[in-house]
Coordinates of N, CA and C in Angstrom, one line a residue:
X1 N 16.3 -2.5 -29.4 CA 14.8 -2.5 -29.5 C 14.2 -2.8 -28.2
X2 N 13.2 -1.9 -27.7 CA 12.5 -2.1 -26.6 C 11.6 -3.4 -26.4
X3 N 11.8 -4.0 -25.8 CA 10.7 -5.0 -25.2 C 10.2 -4.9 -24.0
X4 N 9.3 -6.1 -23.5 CA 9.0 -6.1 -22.1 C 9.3 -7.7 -21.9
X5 N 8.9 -7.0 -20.0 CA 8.7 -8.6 -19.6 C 7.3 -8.3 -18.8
X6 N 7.2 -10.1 -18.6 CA 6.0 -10.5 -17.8 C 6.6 -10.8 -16.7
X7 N 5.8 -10.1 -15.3 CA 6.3 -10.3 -13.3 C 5.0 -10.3 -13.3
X8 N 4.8 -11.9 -13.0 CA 3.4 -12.4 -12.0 C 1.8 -11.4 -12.7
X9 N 1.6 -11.4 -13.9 CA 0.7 -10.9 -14.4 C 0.9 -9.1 -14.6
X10 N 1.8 -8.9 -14.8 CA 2.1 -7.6 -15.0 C 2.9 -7.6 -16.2
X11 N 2.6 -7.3 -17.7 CA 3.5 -7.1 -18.6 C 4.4 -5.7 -18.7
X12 N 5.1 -5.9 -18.2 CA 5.9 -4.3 -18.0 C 6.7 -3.9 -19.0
X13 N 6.6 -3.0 -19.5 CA 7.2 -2.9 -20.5 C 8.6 -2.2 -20.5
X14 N 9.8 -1.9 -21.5 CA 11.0 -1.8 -20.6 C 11.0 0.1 -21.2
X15 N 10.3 0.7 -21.4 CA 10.6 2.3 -21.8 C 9.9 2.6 -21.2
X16 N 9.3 2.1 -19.9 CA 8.8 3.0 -18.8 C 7.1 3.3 -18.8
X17 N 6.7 2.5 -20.0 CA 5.3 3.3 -19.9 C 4.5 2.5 -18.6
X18 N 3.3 2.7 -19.0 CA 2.2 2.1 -17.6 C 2.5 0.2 -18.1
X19 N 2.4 -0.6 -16.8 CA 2.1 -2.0 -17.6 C 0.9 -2.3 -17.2
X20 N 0.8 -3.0 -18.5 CA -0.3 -4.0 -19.1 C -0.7 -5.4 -17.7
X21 N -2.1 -4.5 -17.1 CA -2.3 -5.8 -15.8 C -3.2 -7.1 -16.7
X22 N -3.0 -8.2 -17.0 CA -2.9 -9.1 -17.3 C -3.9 -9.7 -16.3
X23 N -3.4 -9.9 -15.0 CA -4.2 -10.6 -14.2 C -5.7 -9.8 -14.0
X24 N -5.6 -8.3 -14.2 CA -6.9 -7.4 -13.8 C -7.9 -8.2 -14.8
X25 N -7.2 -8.4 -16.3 CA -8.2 -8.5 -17.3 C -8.8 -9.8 -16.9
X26 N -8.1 -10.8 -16.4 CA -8.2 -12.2 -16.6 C -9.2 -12.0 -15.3
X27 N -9.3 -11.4 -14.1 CA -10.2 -11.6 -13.3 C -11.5 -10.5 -13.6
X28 N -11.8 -9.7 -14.6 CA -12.7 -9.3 -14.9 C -13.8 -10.2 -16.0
X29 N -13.1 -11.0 -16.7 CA -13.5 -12.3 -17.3 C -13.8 -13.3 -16.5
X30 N -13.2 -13.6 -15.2 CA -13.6 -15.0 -14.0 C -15.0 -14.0 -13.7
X31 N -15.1 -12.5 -13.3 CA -16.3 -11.7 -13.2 C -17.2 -12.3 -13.7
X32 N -17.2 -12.7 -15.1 CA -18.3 -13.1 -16.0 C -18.2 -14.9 -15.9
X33 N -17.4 -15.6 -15.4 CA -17.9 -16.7 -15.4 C -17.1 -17.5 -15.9
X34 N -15.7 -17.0 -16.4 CA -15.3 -17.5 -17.6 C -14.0 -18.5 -16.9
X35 N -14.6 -20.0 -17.1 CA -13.7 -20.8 -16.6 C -12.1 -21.0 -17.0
X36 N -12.1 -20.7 -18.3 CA -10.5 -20.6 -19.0 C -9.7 -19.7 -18.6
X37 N -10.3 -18.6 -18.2 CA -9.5 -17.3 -18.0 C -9.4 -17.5 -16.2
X38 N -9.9 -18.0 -15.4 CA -10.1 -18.9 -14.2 C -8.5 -19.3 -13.7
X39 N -8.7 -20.7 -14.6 CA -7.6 -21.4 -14.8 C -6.2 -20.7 -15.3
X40 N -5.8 -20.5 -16.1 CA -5.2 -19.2 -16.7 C -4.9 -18.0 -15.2
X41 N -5.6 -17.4 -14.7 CA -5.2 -16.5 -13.6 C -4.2 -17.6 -12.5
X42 N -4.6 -18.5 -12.3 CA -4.4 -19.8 -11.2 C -2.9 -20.0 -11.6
X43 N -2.8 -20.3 -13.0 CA -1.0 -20.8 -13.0 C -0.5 -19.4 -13.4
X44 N -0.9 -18.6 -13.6 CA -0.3 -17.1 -13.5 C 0.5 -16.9 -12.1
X45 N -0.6 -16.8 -11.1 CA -0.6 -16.9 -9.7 C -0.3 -17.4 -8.4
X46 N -1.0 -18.8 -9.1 CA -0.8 -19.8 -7.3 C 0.7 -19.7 -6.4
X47 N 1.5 -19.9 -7.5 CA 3.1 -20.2 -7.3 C 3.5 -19.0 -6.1
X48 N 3.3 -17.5 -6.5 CA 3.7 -16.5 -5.8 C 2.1 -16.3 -4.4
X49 N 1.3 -16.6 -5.0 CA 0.3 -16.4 -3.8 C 0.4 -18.0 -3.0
X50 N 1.0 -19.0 -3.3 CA 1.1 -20.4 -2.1 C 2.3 -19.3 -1.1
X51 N 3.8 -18.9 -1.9 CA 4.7 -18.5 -1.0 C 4.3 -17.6 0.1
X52 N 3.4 -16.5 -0.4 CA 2.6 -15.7 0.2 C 2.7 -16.5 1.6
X53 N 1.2 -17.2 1.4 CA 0.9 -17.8 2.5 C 1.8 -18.7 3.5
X54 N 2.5 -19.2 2.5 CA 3.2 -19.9 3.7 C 4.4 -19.4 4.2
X55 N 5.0 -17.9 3.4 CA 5.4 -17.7 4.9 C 4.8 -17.0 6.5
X56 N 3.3 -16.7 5.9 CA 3.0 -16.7 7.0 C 2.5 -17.7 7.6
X57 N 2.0 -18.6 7.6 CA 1.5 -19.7 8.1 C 2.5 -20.7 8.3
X58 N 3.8 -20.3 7.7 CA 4.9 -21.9 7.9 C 4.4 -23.3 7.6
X59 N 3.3 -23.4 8.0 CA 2.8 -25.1 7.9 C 1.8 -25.1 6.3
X60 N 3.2 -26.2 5.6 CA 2.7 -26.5 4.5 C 1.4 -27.1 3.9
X61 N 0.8 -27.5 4.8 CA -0.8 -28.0 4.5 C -1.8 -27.2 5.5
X62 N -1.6 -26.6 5.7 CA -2.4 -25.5 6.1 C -2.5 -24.4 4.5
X63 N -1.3 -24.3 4.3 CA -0.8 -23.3 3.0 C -1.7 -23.5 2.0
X64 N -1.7 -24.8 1.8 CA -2.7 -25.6 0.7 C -3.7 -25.4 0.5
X65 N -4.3 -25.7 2.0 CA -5.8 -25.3 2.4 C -6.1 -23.6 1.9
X66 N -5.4 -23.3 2.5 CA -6.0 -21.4 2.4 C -5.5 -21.0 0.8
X67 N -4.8 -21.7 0.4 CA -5.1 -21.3 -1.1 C -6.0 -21.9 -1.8
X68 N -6.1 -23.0 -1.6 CA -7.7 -23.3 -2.3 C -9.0 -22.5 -1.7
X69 N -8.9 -21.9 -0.6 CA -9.4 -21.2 0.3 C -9.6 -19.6 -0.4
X70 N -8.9 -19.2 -0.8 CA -8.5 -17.8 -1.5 C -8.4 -18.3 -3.3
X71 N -8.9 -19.2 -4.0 CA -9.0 -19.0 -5.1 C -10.6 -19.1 -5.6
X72 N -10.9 -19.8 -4.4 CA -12.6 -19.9 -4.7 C -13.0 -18.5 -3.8
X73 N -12.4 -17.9 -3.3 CA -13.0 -16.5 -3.1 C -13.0 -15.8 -4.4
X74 N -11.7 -16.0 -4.7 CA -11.6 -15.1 -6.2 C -12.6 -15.3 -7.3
X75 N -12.8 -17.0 -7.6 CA -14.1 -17.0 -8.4 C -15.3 -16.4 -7.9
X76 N -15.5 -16.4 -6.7 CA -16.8 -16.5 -5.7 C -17.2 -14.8 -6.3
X77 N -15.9 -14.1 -6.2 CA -15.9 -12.7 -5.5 C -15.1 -11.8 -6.9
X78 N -14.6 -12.2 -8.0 CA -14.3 -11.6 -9.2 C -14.6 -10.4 -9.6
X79 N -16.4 -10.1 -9.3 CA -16.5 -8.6 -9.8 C -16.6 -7.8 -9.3
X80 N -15.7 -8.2 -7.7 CA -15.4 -6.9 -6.8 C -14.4 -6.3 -7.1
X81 N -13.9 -6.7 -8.0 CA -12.2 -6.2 -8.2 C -12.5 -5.2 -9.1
X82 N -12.0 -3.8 -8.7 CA -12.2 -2.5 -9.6 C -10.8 -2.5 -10.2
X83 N -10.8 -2.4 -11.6 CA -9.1 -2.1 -12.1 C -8.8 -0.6 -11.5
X84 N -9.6 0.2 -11.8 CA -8.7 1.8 -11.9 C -8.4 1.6 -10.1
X85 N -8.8 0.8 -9.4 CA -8.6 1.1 -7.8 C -7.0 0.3 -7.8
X86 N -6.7 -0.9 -8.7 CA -5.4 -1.5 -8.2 C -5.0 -2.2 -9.0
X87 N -4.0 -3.0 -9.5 CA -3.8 -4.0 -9.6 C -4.5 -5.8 -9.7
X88 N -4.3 -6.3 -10.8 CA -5.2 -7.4 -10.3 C -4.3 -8.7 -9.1
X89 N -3.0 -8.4 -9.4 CA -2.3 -9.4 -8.6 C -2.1 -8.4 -7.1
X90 N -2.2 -7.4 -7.0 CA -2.2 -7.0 -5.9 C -3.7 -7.2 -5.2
X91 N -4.8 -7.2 -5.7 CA -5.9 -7.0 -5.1 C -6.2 -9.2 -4.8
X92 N -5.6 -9.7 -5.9 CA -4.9 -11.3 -5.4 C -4.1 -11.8 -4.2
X93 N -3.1 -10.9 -3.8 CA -2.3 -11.0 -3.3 C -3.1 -10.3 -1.7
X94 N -3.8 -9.2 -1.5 CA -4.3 -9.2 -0.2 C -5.1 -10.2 0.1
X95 N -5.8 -10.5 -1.2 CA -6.8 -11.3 -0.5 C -6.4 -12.8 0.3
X96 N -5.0 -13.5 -0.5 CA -4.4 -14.0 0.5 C -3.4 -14.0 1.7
X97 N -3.7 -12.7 1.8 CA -2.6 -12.3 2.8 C -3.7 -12.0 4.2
X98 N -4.6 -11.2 3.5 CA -6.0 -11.7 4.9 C -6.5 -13.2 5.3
X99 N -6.9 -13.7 4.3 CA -7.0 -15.3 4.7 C -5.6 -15.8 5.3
X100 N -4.9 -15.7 4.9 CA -3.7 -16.2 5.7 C -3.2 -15.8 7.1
X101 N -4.0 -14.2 7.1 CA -3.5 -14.2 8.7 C -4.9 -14.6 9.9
X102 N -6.1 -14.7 9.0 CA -6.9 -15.0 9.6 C -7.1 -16.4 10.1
X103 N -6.5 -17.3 9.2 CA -6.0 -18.9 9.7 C -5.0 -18.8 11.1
X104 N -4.3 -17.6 10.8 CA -3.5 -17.8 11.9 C -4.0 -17.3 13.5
X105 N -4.9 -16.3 13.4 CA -5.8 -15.6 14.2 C -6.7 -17.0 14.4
X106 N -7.3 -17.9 13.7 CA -8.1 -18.8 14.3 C -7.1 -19.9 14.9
X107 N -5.8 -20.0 14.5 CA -5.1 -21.4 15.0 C -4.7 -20.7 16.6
X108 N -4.3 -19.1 16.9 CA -4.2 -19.4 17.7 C -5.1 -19.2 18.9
X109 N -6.6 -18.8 18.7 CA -7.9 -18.6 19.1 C -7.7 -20.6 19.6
X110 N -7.7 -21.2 19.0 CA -7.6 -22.6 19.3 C -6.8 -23.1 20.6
X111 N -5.1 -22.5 19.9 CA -4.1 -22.9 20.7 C -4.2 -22.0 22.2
X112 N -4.6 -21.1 22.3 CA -5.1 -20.4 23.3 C -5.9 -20.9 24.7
X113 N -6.8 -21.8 23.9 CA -8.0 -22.4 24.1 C -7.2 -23.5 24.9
X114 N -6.4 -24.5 24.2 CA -5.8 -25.2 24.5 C -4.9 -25.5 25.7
X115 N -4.3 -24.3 26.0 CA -3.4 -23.8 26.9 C -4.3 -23.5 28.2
X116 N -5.4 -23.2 28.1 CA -6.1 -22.7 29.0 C -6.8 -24.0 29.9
X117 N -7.1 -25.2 29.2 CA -7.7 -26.4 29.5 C -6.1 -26.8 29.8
X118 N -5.0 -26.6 29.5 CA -4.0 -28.0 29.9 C -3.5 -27.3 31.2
X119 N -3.8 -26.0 31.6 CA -3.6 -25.5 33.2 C -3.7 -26.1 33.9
X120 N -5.3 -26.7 33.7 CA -5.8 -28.1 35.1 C -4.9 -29.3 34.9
X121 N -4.6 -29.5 34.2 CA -3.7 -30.9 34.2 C -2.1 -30.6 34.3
X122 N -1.7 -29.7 34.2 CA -0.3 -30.0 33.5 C 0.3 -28.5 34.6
X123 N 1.5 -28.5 35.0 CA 2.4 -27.5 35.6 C 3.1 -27.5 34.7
X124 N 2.8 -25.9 34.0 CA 3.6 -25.8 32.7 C 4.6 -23.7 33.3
X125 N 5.5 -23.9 32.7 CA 6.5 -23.1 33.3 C 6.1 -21.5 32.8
X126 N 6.3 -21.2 33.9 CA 5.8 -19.6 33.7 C 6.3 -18.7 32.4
X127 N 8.0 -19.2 32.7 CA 8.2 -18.4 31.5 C 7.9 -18.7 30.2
X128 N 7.6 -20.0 30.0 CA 7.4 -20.3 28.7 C 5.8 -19.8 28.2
X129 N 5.1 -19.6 28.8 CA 3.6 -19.2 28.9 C 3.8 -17.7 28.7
X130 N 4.7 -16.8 29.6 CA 4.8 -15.6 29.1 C 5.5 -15.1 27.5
X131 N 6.4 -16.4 27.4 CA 6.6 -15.8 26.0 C 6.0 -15.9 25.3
X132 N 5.1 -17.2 25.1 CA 4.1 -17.5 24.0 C 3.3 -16.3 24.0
X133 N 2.7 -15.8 25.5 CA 1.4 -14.6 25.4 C 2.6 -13.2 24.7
X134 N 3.5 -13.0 24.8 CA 4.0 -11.9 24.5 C 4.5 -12.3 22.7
X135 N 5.0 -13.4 22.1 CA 4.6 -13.4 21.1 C 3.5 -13.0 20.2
X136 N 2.5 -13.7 20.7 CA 1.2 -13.6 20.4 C 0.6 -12.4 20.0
X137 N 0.7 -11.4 21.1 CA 0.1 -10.4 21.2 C 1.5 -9.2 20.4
X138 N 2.6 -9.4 20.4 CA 3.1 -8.6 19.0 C 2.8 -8.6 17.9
X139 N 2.6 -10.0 17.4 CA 2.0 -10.2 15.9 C 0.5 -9.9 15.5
X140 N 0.0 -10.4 16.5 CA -1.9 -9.1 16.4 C -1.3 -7.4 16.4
X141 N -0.7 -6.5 17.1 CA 0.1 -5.6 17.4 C 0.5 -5.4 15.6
X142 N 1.3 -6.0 15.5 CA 1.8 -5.8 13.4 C 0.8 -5.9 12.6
X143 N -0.2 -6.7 12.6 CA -1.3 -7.0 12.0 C -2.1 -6.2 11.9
X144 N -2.3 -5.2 13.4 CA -3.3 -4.0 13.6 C -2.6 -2.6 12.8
X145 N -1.2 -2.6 12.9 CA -0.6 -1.3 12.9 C -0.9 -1.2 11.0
X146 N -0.1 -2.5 10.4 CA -0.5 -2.7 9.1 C -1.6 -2.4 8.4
X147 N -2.8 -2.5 9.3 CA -3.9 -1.5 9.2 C -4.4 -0.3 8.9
X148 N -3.4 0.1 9.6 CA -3.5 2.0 9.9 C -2.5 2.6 9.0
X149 N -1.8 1.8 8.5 CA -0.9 2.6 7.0 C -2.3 3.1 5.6
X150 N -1.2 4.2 4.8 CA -2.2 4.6 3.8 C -1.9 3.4 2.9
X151 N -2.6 2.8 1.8 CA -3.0 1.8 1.0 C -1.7 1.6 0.3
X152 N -0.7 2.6 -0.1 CA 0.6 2.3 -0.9 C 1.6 2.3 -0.1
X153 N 1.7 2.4 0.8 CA 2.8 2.4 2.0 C 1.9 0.4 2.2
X154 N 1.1 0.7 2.5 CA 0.9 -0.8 3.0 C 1.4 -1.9 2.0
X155 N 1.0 -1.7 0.5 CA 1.0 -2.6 -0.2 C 2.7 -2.6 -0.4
X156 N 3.4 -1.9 -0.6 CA 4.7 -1.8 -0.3 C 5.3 -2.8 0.4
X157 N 4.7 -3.0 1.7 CA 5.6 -4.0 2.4 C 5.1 -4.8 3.1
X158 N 3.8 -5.2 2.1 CA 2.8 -6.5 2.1 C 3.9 -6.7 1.4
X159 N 4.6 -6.5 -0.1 CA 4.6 -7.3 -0.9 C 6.4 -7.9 -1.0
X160 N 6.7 -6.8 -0.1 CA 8.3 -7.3 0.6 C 8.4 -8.1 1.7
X161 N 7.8 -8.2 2.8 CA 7.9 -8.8 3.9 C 6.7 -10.2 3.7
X162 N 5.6 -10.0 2.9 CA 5.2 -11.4 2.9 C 5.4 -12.4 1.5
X163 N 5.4 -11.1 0.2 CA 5.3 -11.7 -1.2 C 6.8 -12.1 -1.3
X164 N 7.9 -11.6 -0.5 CA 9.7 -11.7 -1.1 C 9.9 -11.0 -2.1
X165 N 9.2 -10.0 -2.4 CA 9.7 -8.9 -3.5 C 10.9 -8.2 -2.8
X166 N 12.2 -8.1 -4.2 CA 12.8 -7.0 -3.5 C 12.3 -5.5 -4.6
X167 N 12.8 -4.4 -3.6 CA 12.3 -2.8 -4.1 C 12.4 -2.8 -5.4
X168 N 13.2 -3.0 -6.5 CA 13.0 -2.8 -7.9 C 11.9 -3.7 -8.8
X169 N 11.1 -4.9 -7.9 CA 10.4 -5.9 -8.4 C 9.0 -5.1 -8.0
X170 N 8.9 -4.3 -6.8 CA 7.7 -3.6 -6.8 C 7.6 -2.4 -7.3
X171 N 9.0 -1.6 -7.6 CA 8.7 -0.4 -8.5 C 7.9 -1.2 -9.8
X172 N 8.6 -2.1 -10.4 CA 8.0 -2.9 -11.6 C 6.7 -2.9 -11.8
X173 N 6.4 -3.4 -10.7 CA 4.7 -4.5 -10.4 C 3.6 -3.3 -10.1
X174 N 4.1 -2.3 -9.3 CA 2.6 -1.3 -9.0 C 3.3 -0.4 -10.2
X175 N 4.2 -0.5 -10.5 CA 4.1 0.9 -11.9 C 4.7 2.3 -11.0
X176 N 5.4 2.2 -10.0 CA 6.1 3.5 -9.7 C 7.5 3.6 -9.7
X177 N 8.1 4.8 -9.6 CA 9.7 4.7 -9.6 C 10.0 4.0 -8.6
X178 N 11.7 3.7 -8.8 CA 12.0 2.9 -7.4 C 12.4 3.6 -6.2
X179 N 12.6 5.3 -6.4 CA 12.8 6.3 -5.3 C 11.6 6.0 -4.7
X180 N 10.4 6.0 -5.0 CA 9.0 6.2 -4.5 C 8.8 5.5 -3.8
X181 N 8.9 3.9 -3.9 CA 8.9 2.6 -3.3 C 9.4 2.6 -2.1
X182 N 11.0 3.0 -2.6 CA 12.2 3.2 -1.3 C 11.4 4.3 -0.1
X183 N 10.6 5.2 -0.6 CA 10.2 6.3 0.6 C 8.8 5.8 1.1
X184 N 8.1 5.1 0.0 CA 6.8 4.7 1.0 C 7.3 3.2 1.7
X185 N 8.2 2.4 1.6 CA 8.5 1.5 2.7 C 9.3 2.0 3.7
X186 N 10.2 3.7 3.6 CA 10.8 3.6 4.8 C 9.7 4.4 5.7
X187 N 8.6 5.1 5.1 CA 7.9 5.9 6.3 C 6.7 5.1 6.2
X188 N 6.6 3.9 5.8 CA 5.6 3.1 6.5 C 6.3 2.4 7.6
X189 N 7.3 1.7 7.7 CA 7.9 1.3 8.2 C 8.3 2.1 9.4
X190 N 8.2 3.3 9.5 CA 8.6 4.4 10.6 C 7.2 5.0 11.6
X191 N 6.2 5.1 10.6 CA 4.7 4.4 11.0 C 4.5 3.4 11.8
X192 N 4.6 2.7 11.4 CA 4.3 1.4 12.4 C 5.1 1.0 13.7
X193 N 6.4 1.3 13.6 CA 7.3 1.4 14.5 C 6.4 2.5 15.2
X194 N 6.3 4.1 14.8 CA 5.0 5.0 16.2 C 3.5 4.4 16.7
X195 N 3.4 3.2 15.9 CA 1.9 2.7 16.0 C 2.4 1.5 17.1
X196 N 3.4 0.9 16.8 CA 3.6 0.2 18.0 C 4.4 0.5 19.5
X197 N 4.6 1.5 19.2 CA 5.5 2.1 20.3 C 7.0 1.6 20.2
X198 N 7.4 1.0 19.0 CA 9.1 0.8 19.1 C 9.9 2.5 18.7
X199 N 10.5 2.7 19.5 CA 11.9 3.7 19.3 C 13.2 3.0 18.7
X200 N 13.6 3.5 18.2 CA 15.0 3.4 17.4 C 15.8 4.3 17.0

């Protein structure tokens, strides 16, 4: 007998049809106000959108912050979410993956700042300063190229490289085969590599 399962607000069902977005409905209801269905999206959610964040941010109370940060967006911001345009946990899941890299864009707008005032005081070593600026400026570099992919090539490997999906958890979750997945992460991935100038 056919069943389904539930992945992160996606009831998928196991004979292949379309799945049941769960989270889309529940934030079209936060749309209207509706504090239960709020709450309800939140333990659906937080679990896989906190990991989100922190692996890009690494620092566990920063992590905290930008998800409390990105859940009052979602209340704030609920009737932006168009179902026929996506997913509700994907259209969840950018939104913490922008705030999360935008924490990072302001920490190091900061640390930048910082480095620039400890010049007068401090003889700090060349090479360590070039690596930091050459760090730096790769991951703006990823962040931009990620940009320039088409919307399913992107979400593809938003949801592997920051969510920890592997390929058969996203064929699942957006509703495509898993050949499809496999070819929009390798020519996004081949993309970005010509957007950044890496050869291989």
């Amino acid at each position: 007998m056919l069943g389904s399962m539930v992945i992160d607000g996606l009831d998928v069902p196991e004979d292949g049809a379309e799945p049941v977005d769960h989270a889309g409905e529940l934030l079209q209801r936060v749309a209207d106000g509706d504090q239960v269905s709020f709450a309800r999206l939140y333990d659906m959610l937080s679990s896989r959108v906190f990991g989100l964040i922190l692996r890009v941010l690494v620092d566990r109370s920063q992590s905290e912050e930008v998800l409390q940060e990105v859940f009052l967006e979602i209340w704030q911001s609920a009737s932006r979410f168009v179902p026929n345009k996506g997913q509700g946990r994907s259209w969840v899941l950018t939104i913490a993956h922008r705030r999360a890299v935008d924490r990072v864009r302001s920490s190091q707008a900061s640390s930048d700042r910082d480095v620039r005032a400890g010049f007068r005081d401090l003889d700090v070593a060349h090479d360590s300063v070039a690596e930091q600026v050459e760090l730096r400026t790769e991951g703006r570099k990823v962040v931009a190229a990620l940009g320039t992919l088409p919307e399913a090539q992107r979400e593809a490997l938003t949801l592997a490289y920051y969510g920890g999906y592997s390929q058969s958890e996203i064929a699942a979750l957006v509703g495509a085969p898993l050949g499809t997945i496999k070819t929009r992460m390798r020519d996004g991935l081949s993309r970005l590599r010509a957007e950044m100038g890496v050869t291989m």
